[in-house]
Amino acid sequence: MSILAVIISSYLLGSIPAGFLVGRLRKIDIRNCGSGNIGATNVVRVLGKAYGYPVFVFDFLKGVGAVKLAFWIVRDRHDLHINVTACAVVAGICCVLGHSYPVWLQFKGGKGVATSLGVLFALDPLVALAGITVWLLTFAIARIVSVASIFAAVALPILTAALSFVRRQNDAALLVFTFAVAVVVVWRHRSNIARLRRGEELHFDRK
């Protein structure tokens, strides 16, 4: 029952569509503007940083909250036979899926980058910082958010394995999560990849 509670609560937490709700506050449907995505990047493009940055923070905190909630549920129910870290990883995956496929919006949500980052920070801040570094370096070169997000997502399992080797730790559960994140993020960026091939993906200028 604890696992079921973690799955449901994490999915519902992840499915809160902050970008869509912010758009509604401004009397627009963000899904009909810009790229049509409800994530922070599109909100920044359409409504500006004053709205986009809070959306990013909220989506990030959803990931952190899902992991913390999983710890609380398992420990509160005294299910000592359950691997707490594995349970937290399940919560993280469900939260990212909730963000990417929210039931409230016909399962059409964001790309899952900010929420995945929040989960990572709650599970292993060092891996999260390594992923951020890859994202920043890639964005500094390409100036394309989707490219940076894809590169960082694909790098996460590699970074996790490398850090696990260096620290001589068994991070199998975290490796499963980062691999799942890579799959979800790349899959959710299918349209971006198509635009990249056509040379139509939007760049951010260097202001």
Coordinates of N, CA and C in Angstrom, one line a residue:
M1 N 0.8 -1.2 0.0 CA 0.0 0.0 0.0 C 0.9 1.3 0.0
S2 N 2.0 1.2 0.7 CA 2.9 2.4 0.7 C 3.4 2.7 -0.7
I3 N 3.7 1.7 -1.5 CA 4.2 1.9 -2.9 C 3.1 2.6 -3.7
L4 N 1.9 2.0 -3.6 CA 0.8 2.6 -4.3 C 0.5 4.0 -3.9
A5 N 0.6 4.4 -2.6 CA 0.4 5.7 -2.2 C 1.5 6.6 -2.7
V6 N 2.7 6.1 -2.8 CA 3.8 6.9 -3.4 C 3.6 7.2 -4.9
I7 N 3.2 6.2 -5.6 CA 3.0 6.3 -7.0 C 1.9 7.3 -7.3
I8 N 0.7 7.2 -6.7 CA -0.4 8.1 -6.9 C -0.1 9.5 -6.5
S9 N 0.4 9.7 -5.3 CA 0.7 11.0 -4.8 C 1.8 11.7 -5.6
S10 N 2.8 11.0 -6.0 CA 3.9 11.6 -6.8 C 3.4 12.0 -8.2
Y11 N 2.6 11.1 -8.8 CA 2.0 11.5 -10.1 C 1.2 12.7 -10.0
L12 N 0.3 12.8 -9.0 CA -0.6 13.9 -8.9 C 0.1 15.2 -8.6
L13 N 1.2 15.1 -7.8 CA 2.0 16.3 -7.5 C 2.7 16.7 -8.8
G14 N 3.2 15.8 -9.5 CA 3.9 16.2 -10.8 C 3.0 16.7 -11.8
S15 N 1.7 16.3 -11.8 CA 0.7 16.7 -12.8 C 0.2 18.2 -12.6
I16 N 0.6 18.8 -11.5 CA 0.1 20.2 -11.3 C 0.7 21.1 -12.4
P17 N -0.1 21.6 -13.4 CA 0.5 22.3 -14.5 C 0.7 23.8 -14.3
A18 N 1.9 24.1 -13.6 CA 2.2 25.5 -13.3 C 2.2 26.4 -14.5
G19 N 2.8 26.0 -15.6 CA 2.8 26.9 -16.7 C 1.5 27.2 -17.3
F20 N 0.6 26.2 -17.3 CA -0.7 26.4 -17.8 C -1.5 27.3 -16.9
L21 N -1.4 27.2 -15.6 CA -2.1 28.0 -14.6 C -1.6 29.4 -14.7
V22 N -0.3 29.6 -14.9 CA 0.2 31.0 -15.0 C -0.4 31.7 -16.2
G23 N -0.4 30.9 -17.3 CA -1.0 31.4 -18.5 C -2.5 31.8 -18.3
R24 N -3.2 31.0 -17.6 CA -4.6 31.4 -17.3 C -4.7 32.7 -16.5
L25 N -3.7 32.9 -15.6 CA -3.7 34.2 -14.9 C -3.6 35.4 -15.8
R26 N -2.9 35.2 -16.9 CA -2.7 36.2 -17.9 C -3.7 36.2 -19.0
K27 N -4.8 35.4 -18.8 CA -5.9 35.2 -19.8 C -5.5 34.6 -21.1
I28 N -4.5 33.8 -21.1 CA -4.1 33.1 -22.3 C -4.0 31.6 -22.0
D29 N -4.1 30.8 -23.1 CA -3.8 29.4 -23.0 C -2.4 29.2 -23.6
I30 N -1.4 28.9 -22.7 CA 0.0 28.8 -23.1 C 0.2 27.7 -24.1
R31 N -0.8 26.8 -24.2 CA -0.6 25.7 -25.2 C -0.9 26.2 -26.6
N32 N -1.5 27.4 -26.7 CA -1.7 27.9 -28.1 C -0.7 29.1 -28.4
C33 N 0.3 29.2 -27.6 CA 1.3 30.2 -27.8 C 2.7 29.7 -27.9
G34 N 3.6 30.3 -28.7 CA 5.0 29.9 -28.8 C 5.1 28.5 -29.3
S35 N 5.8 27.7 -28.6 CA 6.0 26.3 -29.0 C 4.8 25.4 -28.6
G36 N 3.9 26.0 -27.8 CA 2.7 25.2 -27.3 C 3.0 24.4 -26.1
N37 N 4.2 24.4 -25.6 CA 4.6 23.7 -24.4 C 4.2 24.4 -23.1
I38 N 3.9 23.7 -22.0 CA 3.5 24.4 -20.8 C 4.7 24.6 -19.9
G39 N 5.9 24.2 -20.3 CA 7.1 24.4 -19.5 C 7.6 25.8 -19.4
A40 N 8.6 25.9 -18.5 CA 9.1 27.3 -18.2 C 9.7 28.0 -19.4
T41 N 10.4 27.2 -20.3 CA 11.0 27.9 -21.4 C 10.0 28.6 -22.3
N42 N 8.9 27.9 -22.6 CA 7.9 28.6 -23.4 C 7.2 29.7 -22.7
V43 N 7.0 29.6 -21.3 CA 6.5 30.7 -20.6 C 7.4 31.9 -20.6
V44 N 8.7 31.7 -20.5 CA 9.6 32.8 -20.6 C 9.5 33.5 -22.0
R45 N 9.4 32.7 -23.0 CA 9.3 33.3 -24.4 C 8.0 34.1 -24.5
V46 N 6.9 33.6 -24.0 CA 5.6 34.2 -24.2 C 5.3 35.3 -23.2
L47 N 5.6 35.0 -21.9 CA 5.2 36.0 -20.9 C 6.3 36.7 -20.2
G48 N 7.6 36.2 -20.5 CA 8.7 36.9 -19.9 C 9.3 36.2 -18.6
K49 N 10.4 36.6 -18.2 CA 11.1 36.0 -17.1 C 10.3 36.0 -15.8
A50 N 9.6 37.1 -15.6 CA 8.8 37.3 -14.3 C 7.8 36.2 -14.1
Y51 N 7.4 35.6 -15.2 CA 6.4 34.4 -15.1 C 7.1 33.1 -15.3
G52 N 8.1 33.1 -16.2 CA 8.7 31.8 -16.6 C 9.6 31.3 -15.5
Y53 N 10.4 32.2 -14.8 CA 11.3 31.7 -13.7 C 10.5 31.1 -12.5
P54 N 9.4 31.7 -12.1 CA 8.6 31.0 -11.0 C 8.1 29.7 -11.4
V55 N 7.7 29.5 -12.7 CA 7.2 28.2 -13.2 C 8.3 27.2 -13.1
F56 N 9.6 27.6 -13.5 CA 10.7 26.7 -13.4 C 10.9 26.3 -11.9
V57 N 10.9 27.2 -11.0 CA 11.1 26.9 -9.6 C 10.0 26.0 -9.1
F58 N 8.7 26.2 -9.4 CA 7.6 25.4 -9.0 C 7.8 24.0 -9.5
D59 N 8.1 23.8 -10.8 CA 8.3 22.5 -11.4 C 9.5 21.8 -10.8
F60 N 10.6 22.5 -10.4 CA 11.7 22.0 -9.7 C 11.3 21.5 -8.4
L61 N 10.5 22.3 -7.6 CA 10.1 21.9 -6.3 C 9.2 20.7 -6.3
K62 N 8.4 20.5 -7.4 CA 7.6 19.3 -7.5 C 8.5 18.0 -7.4
G63 N 9.6 18.1 -8.1 CA 10.5 16.9 -8.0 C 11.1 16.7 -6.6
V64 N 11.5 17.8 -6.0 CA 12.0 17.7 -4.6 C 10.9 17.1 -3.7
G65 N 9.7 17.7 -3.8 CA 8.6 17.3 -3.0 C 8.2 15.9 -3.1
A66 N 8.3 15.3 -4.3 CA 7.9 13.9 -4.6 C 8.8 13.0 -3.8
V67 N 10.1 13.3 -3.9 CA 11.1 12.4 -3.2 C 10.9 12.5 -1.6
K68 N 10.7 13.8 -1.1 CA 10.5 13.9 0.3 C 9.2 13.3 0.8
L69 N 8.2 13.4 -0.1 CA 6.9 12.7 0.2 C 7.1 11.2 0.3
A70 N 7.9 10.6 -0.6 CA 8.1 9.2 -0.6 C 8.8 8.8 0.7
F71 N 9.8 9.5 1.1 CA 10.5 9.2 2.3 C 9.5 9.2 3.5
W72 N 8.6 10.2 3.5 CA 7.7 10.4 4.6 C 6.7 9.3 4.7
I73 N 6.1 8.9 3.5 CA 5.1 7.9 3.4 C 5.7 6.5 3.9
V74 N 6.8 6.2 3.4 CA 7.4 4.9 3.8 C 7.8 4.8 5.3
R75 N 8.4 5.9 5.8 CA 8.8 5.9 7.2 C 7.6 6.1 8.1
D76 N 6.6 6.8 7.7 CA 5.4 7.0 8.6 C 4.7 5.7 8.7
R77 N 4.7 4.9 7.7 CA 3.9 3.6 7.7 C 4.8 2.5 8.3
H78 N 6.1 2.8 8.6 CA 7.0 1.9 9.2 C 7.2 0.6 8.3
D79 N 7.2 0.9 7.0 CA 7.5 -0.3 6.0 C 9.0 -0.5 5.9
L80 N 9.6 -1.0 6.9 CA 11.0 -1.2 6.9 C 11.6 -2.2 5.9
H81 N 10.7 -3.0 5.4 CA 11.1 -4.0 4.4 C 11.2 -3.4 3.0
I82 N 10.8 -2.1 2.8 CA 10.8 -1.5 1.5 C 12.1 -0.7 1.4
N83 N 12.8 -0.8 0.3 CA 14.0 0.0 0.1 C 13.6 1.4 -0.1
V84 N 14.0 2.3 0.8 CA 13.6 3.7 0.8 C 14.1 4.4 -0.4
T85 N 15.3 4.2 -0.8 CA 15.9 4.9 -1.9 C 15.2 4.5 -3.2
A86 N 14.9 3.2 -3.4 CA 14.2 2.7 -4.5 C 12.8 3.3 -4.6
C87 N 12.2 3.4 -3.4 CA 10.8 4.0 -3.4 C 10.9 5.5 -3.8
A88 N 11.9 6.2 -3.4 CA 12.1 7.6 -3.8 C 12.3 7.7 -5.3
V89 N 13.0 6.8 -5.8 CA 13.3 6.8 -7.3 C 12.0 6.6 -8.0
V90 N 11.1 5.6 -7.5 CA 9.8 5.4 -8.1 C 9.0 6.7 -8.1
A91 N 9.1 7.4 -6.9 CA 8.3 8.6 -6.8 C 8.8 9.7 -7.8
G92 N 10.1 9.7 -8.0 CA 10.7 10.7 -8.9 C 10.2 10.4 -10.3
I93 N 10.3 9.1 -10.7 CA 9.8 8.8 -12.1 C 8.3 9.1 -12.3
C94 N 7.5 8.8 -11.3 CA 6.1 9.1 -11.4 C 5.8 10.6 -11.4
C95 N 6.6 11.3 -10.7 CA 6.4 12.8 -10.7 C 6.8 13.4 -12.1
V96 N 7.9 12.9 -12.7 CA 8.2 13.4 -14.0 C 7.2 13.0 -15.0
L97 N 6.7 11.7 -14.9 CA 5.6 11.3 -15.8 C 4.3 12.1 -15.6
G98 N 4.0 12.5 -14.4 CA 2.9 13.4 -14.1 C 3.0 14.7 -14.7
H99 N 4.3 15.3 -14.7 CA 4.5 16.6 -15.3 C 4.4 16.5 -16.8
S100 N 4.9 15.4 -17.4 CA 4.9 15.3 -18.9 C 3.6 14.8 -19.4
Y101 N 2.8 14.1 -18.6 CA 1.6 13.5 -19.1 C 0.5 13.8 -18.0
P102 N 0.1 15.0 -17.7 CA -0.9 15.4 -16.7 C -2.3 15.0 -17.1
V103 N -3.0 14.3 -16.2 CA -4.3 13.9 -16.5 C -5.3 15.0 -16.8
W104 N -5.0 16.2 -16.2 CA -5.8 17.4 -16.3 C -5.8 18.0 -17.7
L105 N -4.7 17.8 -18.4 CA -4.5 18.4 -19.7 C -4.5 17.4 -20.8
Q106 N -5.3 16.3 -20.7 CA -5.3 15.3 -21.7 C -3.9 14.6 -21.9
F107 N -3.2 14.6 -20.9 CA -1.9 13.9 -20.9 C -0.9 14.6 -21.8
K108 N -1.0 15.9 -22.0 CA -0.1 16.7 -22.8 C 0.5 17.8 -21.9
G109 N 1.7 17.5 -21.4 CA 2.4 18.4 -20.4 C 3.7 18.9 -20.9
G110 N 4.6 19.1 -20.0 CA 5.9 19.7 -20.3 C 7.0 18.6 -20.6
K111 N 8.2 19.1 -20.8 CA 9.3 18.2 -21.2 C 9.9 17.4 -20.0
G112 N 9.7 17.9 -18.8 CA 10.1 17.2 -17.6 C 11.5 17.5 -17.1
V113 N 12.2 18.5 -17.7 CA 13.6 18.9 -17.4 C 13.7 19.4 -15.9
A114 N 12.9 20.5 -15.6 CA 13.0 21.1 -14.3 C 12.6 20.1 -13.2
T115 N 11.5 19.4 -13.4 CA 11.1 18.4 -12.4 C 12.1 17.3 -12.2
S116 N 12.7 16.8 -13.3 CA 13.8 15.8 -13.2 C 14.9 16.4 -12.4
L117 N 15.3 17.6 -12.6 CA 16.4 18.2 -11.9 C 16.0 18.3 -10.4
G118 N 14.8 18.6 -10.0 CA 14.4 18.7 -8.6 C 14.5 17.3 -8.0
V119 N 14.1 16.3 -8.7 CA 14.2 14.9 -8.2 C 15.7 14.6 -7.9
L120 N 16.5 14.9 -8.9 CA 18.0 14.6 -8.8 C 18.6 15.3 -7.6
F121 N 18.2 16.6 -7.4 CA 18.8 17.3 -6.2 C 18.4 16.7 -4.9
A122 N 17.2 16.1 -4.9 CA 16.7 15.5 -3.6 C 17.4 14.2 -3.4
L123 N 17.7 13.5 -4.5 CA 18.4 12.1 -4.4 C 19.9 12.2 -4.3
D124 N 20.5 13.1 -5.1 CA 22.0 13.2 -5.1 C 22.4 14.5 -5.7
P125 N 22.6 15.5 -4.9 CA 22.9 16.9 -5.4 C 24.2 16.9 -6.3
L126 N 25.1 16.0 -6.0 CA 26.4 16.0 -6.9 C 26.1 15.7 -8.3
V127 N 25.2 14.7 -8.5 CA 24.8 14.3 -9.9 C 24.0 15.4 -10.5
A128 N 23.2 16.0 -9.7 CA 22.4 17.1 -10.3 C 23.3 18.3 -10.7
L129 N 24.3 18.6 -9.9 CA 25.2 19.7 -10.3 C 26.0 19.3 -11.5
A130 N 26.4 18.1 -11.6 CA 27.1 17.6 -12.8 C 26.2 17.8 -14.1
G131 N 24.9 17.4 -13.9 CA 24.0 17.6 -15.0 C 23.8 19.0 -15.4
I132 N 23.7 19.9 -14.4 CA 23.5 21.3 -14.6 C 24.8 21.9 -15.4
T133 N 25.9 21.4 -15.0 CA 27.2 21.9 -15.7 C 27.1 21.5 -17.2
V134 N 26.7 20.3 -17.5 CA 26.6 19.9 -18.9 C 25.6 20.7 -19.6
W135 N 24.5 21.0 -18.9 CA 23.4 21.9 -19.6 C 24.0 23.3 -19.9
L136 N 24.6 23.9 -18.9 CA 25.1 25.2 -19.1 C 26.2 25.3 -20.2
L137 N 27.1 24.3 -20.2 CA 28.1 24.4 -21.2 C 27.5 24.2 -22.6
T138 N 26.6 23.3 -22.7 CA 25.9 23.0 -24.0 C 25.1 24.2 -24.5
F139 N 24.4 24.8 -23.5 CA 23.6 26.0 -23.9 C 24.5 27.2 -24.2
A140 N 25.6 27.4 -23.5 CA 26.6 28.5 -23.9 C 27.1 28.3 -25.3
I141 N 27.2 27.1 -25.8 CA 27.7 26.9 -27.1 C 26.6 27.0 -28.2
A142 N 25.5 26.3 -27.9 CA 24.5 26.2 -28.9 C 23.4 27.2 -28.8
R143 N 23.2 27.8 -27.6 CA 22.1 28.8 -27.4 C 20.8 28.3 -27.7
I144 N 20.6 27.0 -27.6 CA 19.3 26.3 -27.8 C 18.9 25.5 -26.6
V145 N 17.8 25.8 -26.0 CA 17.4 25.1 -24.7 C 17.2 23.6 -24.9
S146 N 16.6 23.3 -26.0 CA 16.3 21.9 -26.3 C 17.5 21.0 -26.4
V147 N 18.5 21.6 -27.1 CA 19.8 20.9 -27.3 C 20.5 20.7 -26.0
A148 N 20.5 21.7 -25.1 CA 21.1 21.6 -23.8 C 20.4 20.6 -23.0
S149 N 19.1 20.6 -23.0 CA 18.3 19.7 -22.2 C 18.5 18.2 -22.7
I150 N 18.6 18.0 -24.0 CA 18.8 16.6 -24.5 C 20.2 16.1 -24.1
F151 N 21.2 17.0 -24.3 CA 22.6 16.6 -24.0 C 22.7 16.3 -22.5
A152 N 22.1 17.1 -21.7 CA 22.2 16.9 -20.2 C 21.5 15.6 -19.8
A153 N 20.4 15.4 -20.4 CA 19.6 14.2 -20.0 C 20.3 12.9 -20.4
V154 N 20.9 12.9 -21.6 CA 21.7 11.7 -22.1 C 22.9 11.5 -21.2
A155 N 23.5 12.7 -20.8 CA 24.7 12.6 -20.0 C 24.5 12.0 -18.6
L156 N 23.3 12.2 -18.1 CA 23.0 11.9 -16.7 C 23.4 10.4 -16.3
P157 N 22.9 9.4 -17.1 CA 23.3 8.0 -16.7 C 24.8 7.8 -16.7
I158 N 25.5 8.4 -17.7 CA 26.9 8.3 -17.7 C 27.6 9.0 -16.5
L159 N 27.1 10.2 -16.2 CA 27.7 10.9 -15.0 C 27.4 10.1 -13.7
T160 N 26.2 9.5 -13.6 CA 25.9 8.7 -12.4 C 26.8 7.5 -12.3
A161 N 27.0 6.8 -13.4 CA 27.9 5.6 -13.4 C 29.3 6.0 -13.0
A162 N 29.8 7.1 -13.6 CA 31.1 7.6 -13.3 C 31.3 8.0 -11.9
L163 N 30.4 8.7 -11.3 CA 30.5 9.1 -9.9 C 30.3 7.9 -9.0
S164 N 29.5 7.0 -9.4 CA 29.3 5.7 -8.6 C 30.6 5.0 -8.5
F165 N 31.4 4.9 -9.6 CA 32.7 4.3 -9.7 C 33.7 5.0 -8.8
V166 N 33.7 6.3 -8.9 CA 34.7 7.1 -8.2 C 34.4 7.0 -6.7
R167 N 33.1 7.1 -6.3 CA 32.8 7.0 -4.9 C 32.7 5.6 -4.3
R168 N 32.8 4.6 -5.2 CA 32.8 3.2 -4.9 C 31.5 2.9 -4.1
Q169 N 30.4 3.4 -4.7 CA 29.0 3.2 -4.2 C 28.2 2.4 -5.2
N170 N 27.2 1.7 -4.7 CA 26.2 1.1 -5.5 C 25.0 2.0 -5.7
D171 N 25.0 2.7 -6.8 CA 23.9 3.7 -7.1 C 23.0 3.2 -8.1
A172 N 22.6 1.9 -8.0 CA 21.8 1.2 -9.0 C 20.4 1.9 -9.2
A173 N 19.8 2.3 -8.1 CA 18.5 2.9 -8.1 C 18.6 4.3 -8.8
L174 N 19.6 5.0 -8.5 CA 19.8 6.3 -9.1 C 20.1 6.2 -10.6
L175 N 20.8 5.2 -10.9 CA 21.2 4.9 -12.3 C 19.9 4.6 -13.1
V176 N 19.0 3.8 -12.5 CA 17.7 3.5 -13.1 C 16.9 4.8 -13.4
F177 N 16.9 5.7 -12.4 CA 16.2 7.0 -12.5 C 16.8 7.8 -13.6
T178 N 18.1 8.0 -13.6 CA 18.7 8.9 -14.7 C 18.5 8.3 -16.1
F179 N 18.5 7.0 -16.2 CA 18.2 6.4 -17.5 C 16.8 6.6 -17.9
A180 N 15.9 6.5 -16.9 CA 14.4 6.8 -17.2 C 14.2 8.2 -17.6
V181 N 14.9 9.1 -16.9 CA 14.8 10.6 -17.3 C 15.3 10.8 -18.7
A182 N 16.5 10.2 -19.0 CA 17.0 10.4 -20.4 C 16.0 9.9 -21.5
V183 N 15.3 8.8 -21.2 CA 14.3 8.3 -22.2 C 13.2 9.2 -22.3
V184 N 12.6 9.7 -21.1 CA 11.4 10.6 -21.1 C 11.8 11.9 -21.8
V185 N 12.9 12.5 -21.4 CA 13.3 13.8 -21.9 C 13.5 13.8 -23.4
V186 N 14.2 12.8 -23.9 CA 14.5 12.7 -25.3 C 13.2 12.5 -26.1
W187 N 12.3 11.6 -25.5 CA 11.0 11.3 -26.2 C 10.2 12.5 -26.2
R188 N 10.2 13.3 -25.1 CA 9.3 14.5 -25.1 C 9.9 15.6 -26.0
H189 N 11.1 15.5 -26.4 CA 11.7 16.5 -27.3 C 11.7 16.1 -28.8
R190 N 10.8 15.1 -29.1 CA 10.7 14.7 -30.5 C 10.5 15.8 -31.5
S191 N 9.6 16.7 -31.1 CA 9.3 17.8 -32.1 C 10.4 18.7 -32.2
N192 N 11.2 18.9 -31.1 CA 12.3 19.8 -31.1 C 13.4 19.2 -32.0
I193 N 13.6 17.9 -31.9 CA 14.6 17.2 -32.7 C 14.2 17.4 -34.2
A194 N 12.9 17.3 -34.5 CA 12.5 17.4 -35.9 C 12.8 18.9 -36.4
R195 N 12.5 19.9 -35.5 CA 12.8 21.2 -35.9 C 14.3 21.5 -36.1
L196 N 15.1 20.8 -35.2 CA 16.6 21.0 -35.3 C 17.1 20.4 -36.7
R197 N 16.5 19.3 -37.1 CA 16.9 18.8 -38.4 C 16.5 19.7 -39.5
R198 N 15.4 20.5 -39.4 CA 15.0 21.4 -40.4 C 15.7 22.8 -40.3
G199 N 16.4 23.0 -39.2 CA 17.0 24.2 -38.9 C 16.1 25.3 -38.5
E200 N 15.0 24.9 -37.8 CA 13.9 25.8 -37.4 C 13.8 26.0 -35.9
E201 N 14.7 25.3 -35.1 CA 14.5 25.5 -33.7 C 15.0 26.8 -33.2
L202 N 14.2 27.4 -32.2 CA 14.5 28.7 -31.8 C 15.8 28.8 -30.9
H203 N 16.5 29.9 -31.2 CA 17.7 30.2 -30.4 C 17.4 31.3 -29.4
F204 N 18.2 31.3 -28.3 CA 18.1 32.5 -27.4 C 19.3 33.4 -27.7
D205 N 19.1 34.7 -27.8 CA 20.2 35.6 -28.1 C 21.1 35.7 -26.9
R206 N 22.1 36.5 -27.0 CA 23.2 36.6 -26.0 C 23.0 37.8 -25.2
K207 N 21.8 38.4 -25.1 CA 21.6 39.6 -24.3 C 21.8 39.2 -22.8

